[in-house]
PDB file of C-alpha atoms in Angstrom:
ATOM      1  CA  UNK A   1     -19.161  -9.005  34.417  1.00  0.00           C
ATOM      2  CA  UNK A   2     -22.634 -10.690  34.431  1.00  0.00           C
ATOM      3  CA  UNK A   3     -21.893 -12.230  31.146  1.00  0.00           C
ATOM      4  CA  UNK A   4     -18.760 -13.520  32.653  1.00  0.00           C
ATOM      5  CA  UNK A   5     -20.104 -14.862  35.641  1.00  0.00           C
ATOM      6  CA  UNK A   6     -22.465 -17.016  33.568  1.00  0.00           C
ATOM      7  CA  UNK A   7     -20.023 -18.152  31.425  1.00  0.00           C
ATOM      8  CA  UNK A   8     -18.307 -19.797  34.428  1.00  0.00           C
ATOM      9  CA  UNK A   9     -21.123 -21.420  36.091  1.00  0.00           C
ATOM     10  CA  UNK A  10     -22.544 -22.634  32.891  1.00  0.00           C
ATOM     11  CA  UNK A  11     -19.007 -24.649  32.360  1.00  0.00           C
ATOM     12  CA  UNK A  12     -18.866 -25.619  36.235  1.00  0.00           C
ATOM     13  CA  UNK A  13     -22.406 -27.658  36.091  1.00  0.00           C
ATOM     14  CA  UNK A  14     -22.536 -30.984  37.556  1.00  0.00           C
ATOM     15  CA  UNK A  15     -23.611 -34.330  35.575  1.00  0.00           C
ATOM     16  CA  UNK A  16     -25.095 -36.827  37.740  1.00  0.00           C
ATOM     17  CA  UNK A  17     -24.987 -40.521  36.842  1.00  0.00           C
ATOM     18  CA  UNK A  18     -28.660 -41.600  35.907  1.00  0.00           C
ATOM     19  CA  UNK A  19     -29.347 -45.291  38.393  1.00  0.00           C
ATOM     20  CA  UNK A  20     -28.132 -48.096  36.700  1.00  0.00           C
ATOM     21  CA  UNK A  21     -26.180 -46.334  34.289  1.00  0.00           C
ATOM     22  CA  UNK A  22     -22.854 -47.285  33.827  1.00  0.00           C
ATOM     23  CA  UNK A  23     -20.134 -45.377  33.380  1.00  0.00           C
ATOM     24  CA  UNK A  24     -18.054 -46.328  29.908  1.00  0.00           C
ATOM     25  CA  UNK A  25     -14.545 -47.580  30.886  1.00  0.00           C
ATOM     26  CA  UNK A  26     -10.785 -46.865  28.366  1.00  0.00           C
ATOM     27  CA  UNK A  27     -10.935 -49.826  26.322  1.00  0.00           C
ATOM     28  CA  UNK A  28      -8.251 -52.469  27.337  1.00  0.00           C
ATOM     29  CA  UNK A  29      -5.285 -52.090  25.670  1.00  0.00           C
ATOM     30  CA  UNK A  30      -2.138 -54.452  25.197  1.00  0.00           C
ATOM     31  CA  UNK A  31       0.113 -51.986  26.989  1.00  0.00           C
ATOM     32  CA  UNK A  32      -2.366 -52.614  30.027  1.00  0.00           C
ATOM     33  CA  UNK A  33       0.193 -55.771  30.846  1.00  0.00           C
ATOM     34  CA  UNK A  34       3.480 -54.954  29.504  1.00  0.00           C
ATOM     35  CA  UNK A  35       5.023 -57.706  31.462  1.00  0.00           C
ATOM     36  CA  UNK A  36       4.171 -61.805  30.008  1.00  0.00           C
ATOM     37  CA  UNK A  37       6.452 -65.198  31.049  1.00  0.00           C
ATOM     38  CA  UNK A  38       6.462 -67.985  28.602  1.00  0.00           C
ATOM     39  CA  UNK A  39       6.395 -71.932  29.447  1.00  0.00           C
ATOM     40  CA  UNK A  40       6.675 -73.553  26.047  1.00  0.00           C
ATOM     41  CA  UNK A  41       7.877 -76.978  24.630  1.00  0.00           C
ATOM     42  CA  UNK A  42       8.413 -78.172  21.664  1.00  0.00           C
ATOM     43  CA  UNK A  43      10.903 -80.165  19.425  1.00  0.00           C
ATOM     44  CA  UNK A  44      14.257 -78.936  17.387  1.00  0.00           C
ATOM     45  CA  UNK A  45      16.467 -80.373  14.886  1.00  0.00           C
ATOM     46  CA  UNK A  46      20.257 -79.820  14.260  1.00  0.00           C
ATOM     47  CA  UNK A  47      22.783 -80.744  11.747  1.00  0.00           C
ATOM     48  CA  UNK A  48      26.776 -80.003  12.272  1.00  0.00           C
ATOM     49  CA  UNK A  49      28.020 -78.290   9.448  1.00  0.00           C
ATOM     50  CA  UNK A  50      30.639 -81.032   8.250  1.00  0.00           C
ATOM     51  CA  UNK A  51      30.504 -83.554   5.209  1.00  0.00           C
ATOM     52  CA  UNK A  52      28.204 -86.686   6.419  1.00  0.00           C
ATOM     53  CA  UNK A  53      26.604 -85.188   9.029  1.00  0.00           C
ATOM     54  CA  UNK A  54      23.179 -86.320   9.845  1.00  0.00           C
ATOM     55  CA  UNK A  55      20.266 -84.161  11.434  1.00  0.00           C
ATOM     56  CA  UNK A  56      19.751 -84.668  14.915  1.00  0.00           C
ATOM     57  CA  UNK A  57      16.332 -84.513  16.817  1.00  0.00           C
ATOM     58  CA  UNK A  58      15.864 -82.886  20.119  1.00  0.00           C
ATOM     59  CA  UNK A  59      12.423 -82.518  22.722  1.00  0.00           C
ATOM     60  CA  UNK A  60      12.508 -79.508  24.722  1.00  0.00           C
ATOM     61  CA  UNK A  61      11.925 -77.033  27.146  1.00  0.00           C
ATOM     62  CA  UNK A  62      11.996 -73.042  26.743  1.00  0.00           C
ATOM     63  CA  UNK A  63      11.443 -70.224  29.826  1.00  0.00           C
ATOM     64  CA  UNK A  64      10.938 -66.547  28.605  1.00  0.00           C
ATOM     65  CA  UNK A  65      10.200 -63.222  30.823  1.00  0.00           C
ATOM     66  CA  UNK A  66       9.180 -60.759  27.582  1.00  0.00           C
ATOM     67  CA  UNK A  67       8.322 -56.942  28.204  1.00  0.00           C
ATOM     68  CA  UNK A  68       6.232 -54.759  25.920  1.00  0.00           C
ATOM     69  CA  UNK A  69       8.152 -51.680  24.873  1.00  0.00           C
ATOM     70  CA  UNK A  70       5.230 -50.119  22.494  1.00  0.00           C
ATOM     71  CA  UNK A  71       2.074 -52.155  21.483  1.00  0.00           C
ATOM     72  CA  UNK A  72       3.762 -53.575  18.292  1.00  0.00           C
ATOM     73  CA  UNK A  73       7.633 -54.595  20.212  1.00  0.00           C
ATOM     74  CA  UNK A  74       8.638 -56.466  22.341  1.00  0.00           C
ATOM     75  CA  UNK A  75      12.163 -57.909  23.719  1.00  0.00           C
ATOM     76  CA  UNK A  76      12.722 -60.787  25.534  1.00  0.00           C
ATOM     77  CA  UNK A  77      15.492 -63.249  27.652  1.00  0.00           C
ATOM     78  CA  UNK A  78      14.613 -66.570  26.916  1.00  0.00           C
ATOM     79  CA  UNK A  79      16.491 -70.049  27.991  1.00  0.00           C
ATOM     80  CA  UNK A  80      16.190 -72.885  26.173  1.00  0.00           C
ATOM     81  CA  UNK A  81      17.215 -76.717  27.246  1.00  0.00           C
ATOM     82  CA  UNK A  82      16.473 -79.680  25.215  1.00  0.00           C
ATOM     83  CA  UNK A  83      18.009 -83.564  24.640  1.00  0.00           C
ATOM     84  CA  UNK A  84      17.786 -86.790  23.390  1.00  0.00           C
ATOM     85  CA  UNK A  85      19.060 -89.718  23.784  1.00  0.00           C
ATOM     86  CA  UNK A  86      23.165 -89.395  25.388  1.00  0.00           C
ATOM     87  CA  UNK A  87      23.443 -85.732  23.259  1.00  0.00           C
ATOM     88  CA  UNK A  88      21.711 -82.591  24.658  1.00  0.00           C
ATOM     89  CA  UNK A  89      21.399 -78.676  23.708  1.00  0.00           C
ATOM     90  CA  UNK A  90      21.373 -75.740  25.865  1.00  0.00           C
ATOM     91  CA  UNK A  91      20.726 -71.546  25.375  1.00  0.00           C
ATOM     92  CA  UNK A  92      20.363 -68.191  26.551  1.00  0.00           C
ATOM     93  CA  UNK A  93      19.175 -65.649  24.142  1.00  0.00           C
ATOM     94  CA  UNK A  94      17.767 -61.939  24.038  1.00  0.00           C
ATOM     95  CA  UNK A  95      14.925 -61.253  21.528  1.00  0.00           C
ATOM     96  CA  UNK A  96      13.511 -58.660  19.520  1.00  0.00           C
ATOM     97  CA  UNK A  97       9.577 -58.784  18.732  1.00  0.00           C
ATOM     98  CA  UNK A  98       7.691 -57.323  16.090  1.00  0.00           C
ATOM     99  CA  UNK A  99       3.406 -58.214  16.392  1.00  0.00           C
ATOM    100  CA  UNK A 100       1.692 -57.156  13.756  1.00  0.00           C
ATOM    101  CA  UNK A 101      -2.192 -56.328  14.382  1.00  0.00           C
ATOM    102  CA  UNK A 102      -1.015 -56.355  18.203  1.00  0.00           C
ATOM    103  CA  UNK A 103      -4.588 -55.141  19.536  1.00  0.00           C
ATOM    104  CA  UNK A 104      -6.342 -58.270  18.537  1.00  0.00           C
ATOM    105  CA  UNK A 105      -6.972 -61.388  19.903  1.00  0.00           C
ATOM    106  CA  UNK A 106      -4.840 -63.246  17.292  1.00  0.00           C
ATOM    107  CA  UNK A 107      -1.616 -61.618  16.963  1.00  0.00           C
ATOM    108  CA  UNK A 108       1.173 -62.955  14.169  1.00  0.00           C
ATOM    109  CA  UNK A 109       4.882 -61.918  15.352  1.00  0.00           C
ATOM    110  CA  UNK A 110       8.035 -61.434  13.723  1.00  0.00           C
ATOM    111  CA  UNK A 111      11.282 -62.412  15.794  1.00  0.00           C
ATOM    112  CA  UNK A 112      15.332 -62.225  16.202  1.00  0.00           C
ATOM    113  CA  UNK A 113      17.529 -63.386  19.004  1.00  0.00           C
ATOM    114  CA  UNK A 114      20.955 -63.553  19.841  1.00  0.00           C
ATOM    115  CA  UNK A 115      22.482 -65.769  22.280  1.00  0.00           C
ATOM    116  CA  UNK A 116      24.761 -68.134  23.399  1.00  0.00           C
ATOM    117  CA  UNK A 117      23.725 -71.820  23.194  1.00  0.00           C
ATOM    118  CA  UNK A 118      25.778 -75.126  23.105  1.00  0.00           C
ATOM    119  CA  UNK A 119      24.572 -78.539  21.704  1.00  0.00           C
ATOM    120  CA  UNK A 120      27.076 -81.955  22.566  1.00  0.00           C
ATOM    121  CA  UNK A 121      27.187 -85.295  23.966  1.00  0.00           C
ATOM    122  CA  UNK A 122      25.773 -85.465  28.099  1.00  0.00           C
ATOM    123  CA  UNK A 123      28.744 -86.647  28.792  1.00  0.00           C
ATOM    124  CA  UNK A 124      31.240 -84.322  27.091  1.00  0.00           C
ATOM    125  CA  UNK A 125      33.825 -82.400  28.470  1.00  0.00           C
ATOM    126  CA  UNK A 126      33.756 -79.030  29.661  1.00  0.00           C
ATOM    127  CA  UNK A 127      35.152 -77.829  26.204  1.00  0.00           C
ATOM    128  CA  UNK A 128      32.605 -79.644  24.216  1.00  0.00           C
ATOM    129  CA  UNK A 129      29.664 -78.266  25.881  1.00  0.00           C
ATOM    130  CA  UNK A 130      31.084 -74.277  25.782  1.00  0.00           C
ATOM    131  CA  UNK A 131      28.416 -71.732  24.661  1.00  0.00           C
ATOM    132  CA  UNK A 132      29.363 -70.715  21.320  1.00  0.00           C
ATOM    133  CA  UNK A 133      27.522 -67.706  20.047  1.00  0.00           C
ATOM    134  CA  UNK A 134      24.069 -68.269  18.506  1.00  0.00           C
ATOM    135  CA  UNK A 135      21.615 -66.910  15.902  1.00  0.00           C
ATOM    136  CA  UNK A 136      17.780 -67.509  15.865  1.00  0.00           C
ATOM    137  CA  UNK A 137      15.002 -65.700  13.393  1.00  0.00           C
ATOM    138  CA  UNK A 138      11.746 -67.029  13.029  1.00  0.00           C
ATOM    139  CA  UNK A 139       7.622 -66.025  13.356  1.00  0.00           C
ATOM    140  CA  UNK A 140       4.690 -67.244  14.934  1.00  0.00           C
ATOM    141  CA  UNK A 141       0.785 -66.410  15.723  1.00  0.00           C
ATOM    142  CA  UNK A 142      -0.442 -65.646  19.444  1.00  0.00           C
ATOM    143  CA  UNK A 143      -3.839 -66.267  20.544  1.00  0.00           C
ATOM    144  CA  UNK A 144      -4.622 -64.342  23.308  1.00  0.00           C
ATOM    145  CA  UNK A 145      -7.972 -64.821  25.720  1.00  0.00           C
ATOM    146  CA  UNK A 146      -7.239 -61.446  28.341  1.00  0.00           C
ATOM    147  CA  UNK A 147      -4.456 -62.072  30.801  1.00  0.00           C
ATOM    148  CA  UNK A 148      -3.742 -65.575  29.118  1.00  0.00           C
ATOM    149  CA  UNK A 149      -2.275 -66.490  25.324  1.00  0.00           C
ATOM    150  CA  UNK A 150      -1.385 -69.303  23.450  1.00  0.00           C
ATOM    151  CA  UNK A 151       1.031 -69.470  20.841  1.00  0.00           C
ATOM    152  CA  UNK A 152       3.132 -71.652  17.795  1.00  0.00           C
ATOM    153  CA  UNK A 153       6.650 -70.437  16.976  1.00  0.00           C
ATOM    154  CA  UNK A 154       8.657 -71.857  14.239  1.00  0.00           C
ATOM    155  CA  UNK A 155      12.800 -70.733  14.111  1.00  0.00           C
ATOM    156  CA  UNK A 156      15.661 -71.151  12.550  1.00  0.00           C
ATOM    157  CA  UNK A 157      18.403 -71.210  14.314  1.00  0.00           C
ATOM    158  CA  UNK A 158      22.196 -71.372  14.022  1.00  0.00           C
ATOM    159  CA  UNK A 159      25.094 -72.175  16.276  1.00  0.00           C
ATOM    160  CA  UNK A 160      29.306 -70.979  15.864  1.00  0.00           C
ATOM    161  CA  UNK A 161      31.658 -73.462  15.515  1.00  0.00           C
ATOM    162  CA  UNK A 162      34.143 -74.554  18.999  1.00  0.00           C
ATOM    163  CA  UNK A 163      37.272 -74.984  17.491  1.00  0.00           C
ATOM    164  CA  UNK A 164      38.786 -76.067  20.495  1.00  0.00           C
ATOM    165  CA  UNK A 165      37.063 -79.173  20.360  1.00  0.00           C
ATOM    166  CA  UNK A 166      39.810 -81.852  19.046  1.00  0.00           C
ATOM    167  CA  UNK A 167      38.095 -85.331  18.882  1.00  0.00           C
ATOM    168  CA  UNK A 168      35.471 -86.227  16.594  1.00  0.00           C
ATOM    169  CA  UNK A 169      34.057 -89.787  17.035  1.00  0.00           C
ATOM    170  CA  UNK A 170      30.331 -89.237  18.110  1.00  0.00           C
ATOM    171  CA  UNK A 171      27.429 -87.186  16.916  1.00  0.00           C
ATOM    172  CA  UNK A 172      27.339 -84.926  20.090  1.00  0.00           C
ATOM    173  CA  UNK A 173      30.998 -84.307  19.318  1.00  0.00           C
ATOM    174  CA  UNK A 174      30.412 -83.258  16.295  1.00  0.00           C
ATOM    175  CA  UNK A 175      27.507 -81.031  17.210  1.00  0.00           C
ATOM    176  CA  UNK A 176      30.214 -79.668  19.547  1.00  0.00           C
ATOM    177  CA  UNK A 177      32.859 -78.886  17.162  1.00  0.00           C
ATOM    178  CA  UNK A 178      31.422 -77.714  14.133  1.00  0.00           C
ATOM    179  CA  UNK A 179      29.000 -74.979  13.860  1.00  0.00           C
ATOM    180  CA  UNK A 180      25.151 -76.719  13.413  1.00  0.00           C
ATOM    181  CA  UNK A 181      22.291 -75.011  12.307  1.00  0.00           C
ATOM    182  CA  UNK A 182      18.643 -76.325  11.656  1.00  0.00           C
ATOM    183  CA  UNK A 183      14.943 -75.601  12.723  1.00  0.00           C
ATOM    184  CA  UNK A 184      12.894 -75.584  15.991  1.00  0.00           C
ATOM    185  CA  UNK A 185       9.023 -75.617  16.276  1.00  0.00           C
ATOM    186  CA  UNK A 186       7.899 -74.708  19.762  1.00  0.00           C
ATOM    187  CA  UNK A 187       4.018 -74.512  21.330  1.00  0.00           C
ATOM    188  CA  UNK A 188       3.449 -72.775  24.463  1.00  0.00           C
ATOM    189  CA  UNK A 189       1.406 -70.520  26.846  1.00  0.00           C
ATOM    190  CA  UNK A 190       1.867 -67.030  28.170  1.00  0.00           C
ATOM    191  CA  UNK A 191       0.587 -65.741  31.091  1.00  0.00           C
ATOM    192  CA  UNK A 192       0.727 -61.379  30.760  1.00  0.00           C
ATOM    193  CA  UNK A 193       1.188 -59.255  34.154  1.00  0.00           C
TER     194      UNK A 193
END
């Protein structure tokens, strides 16, 4: 019983903290802030998918509220709106996120989205300017400095066909009939919550 009864005490002892020691925190983690919105501009370029069609060039604007599921994934909604001049483009997508090496401060990602997005003339018609269903794959590197990150994001992206669309005269219009694809390079900063 003796034996017993110095077992316990010996495992019940108290530590005291030594003055002016301090006491070792849990690391910081990326699942610390699982919650990040992204601000981020950047420039895009689309060409309809139709003999003679010529590239055009779009400045933008994207909005994104992305939540960490583990460490290394991450989805996303993410809007998009971008023009030029008389012929503007416009989406909604959802987004998968793969970071690889996603506990340091630089942090390359793998991505996929699908959405809906339209691209046509400012002053088309309800028809031309229907969301048509949208693909968009890409990468990009993160920088990240604690609660804050910046990053570069290069996609491809690809929009359906509208076959509704009847009249063809104008690039927009031709954006908004046949299906476009092309390449977007966007540069932006995160703030994680």
């Amino acid at each position: 019983m003796r034996a017993l009864l110095l077992l316990v005490a010996s495992t019940a002892v108290a530590h005291a903290q030594a003055p002016g020691q301090v006491v070792a925190s849990e690391p910081s983690t990326v699942m610390a802030r699982r919650w990040a919105i992204d601000l981020s501009l950047g420039g895009q370029s689309l060409t309809a998918k139709h003999a003679g069609a010529e590239a055009v060039g779009f400045g933008g604007l994207e909005l994104a509220a992305r939540f960490r599921i583990r460490p290394t994934m991450e989805i996303a909604l993410a809007f998009e709106g971008a023009g030029n001049q008389g012929i503007s483009t416009a989406g909604f997508f959802a987004e998968f996120r793969y970071r690889f090496m996603a506990e340091r401060p630089w942090t390359p990602f793998a991505l996929a989205g699908l959405g809906v997005a339209s691209a046509a003339d400012k002053t088309g018609t309800d028809t031309e300017k229907k969301g048509r269903g949208a693909l968009r794959i890409g990468g990009g590197i993160e920088r990240r400095f604690g609660a804050w990150g910046i990053e570069a994001t290069l996609r491809l992206v690809g929009i359906g066909e509208n076959k509704a669309v009847m009249t063809v005269t104008t690039r927009g219009q031709e954006l908004a009939r046949y299906s476009a694809s092309g390449a977007e390079l966007v540069v932006g900063g995160t703030f994680y919550f």
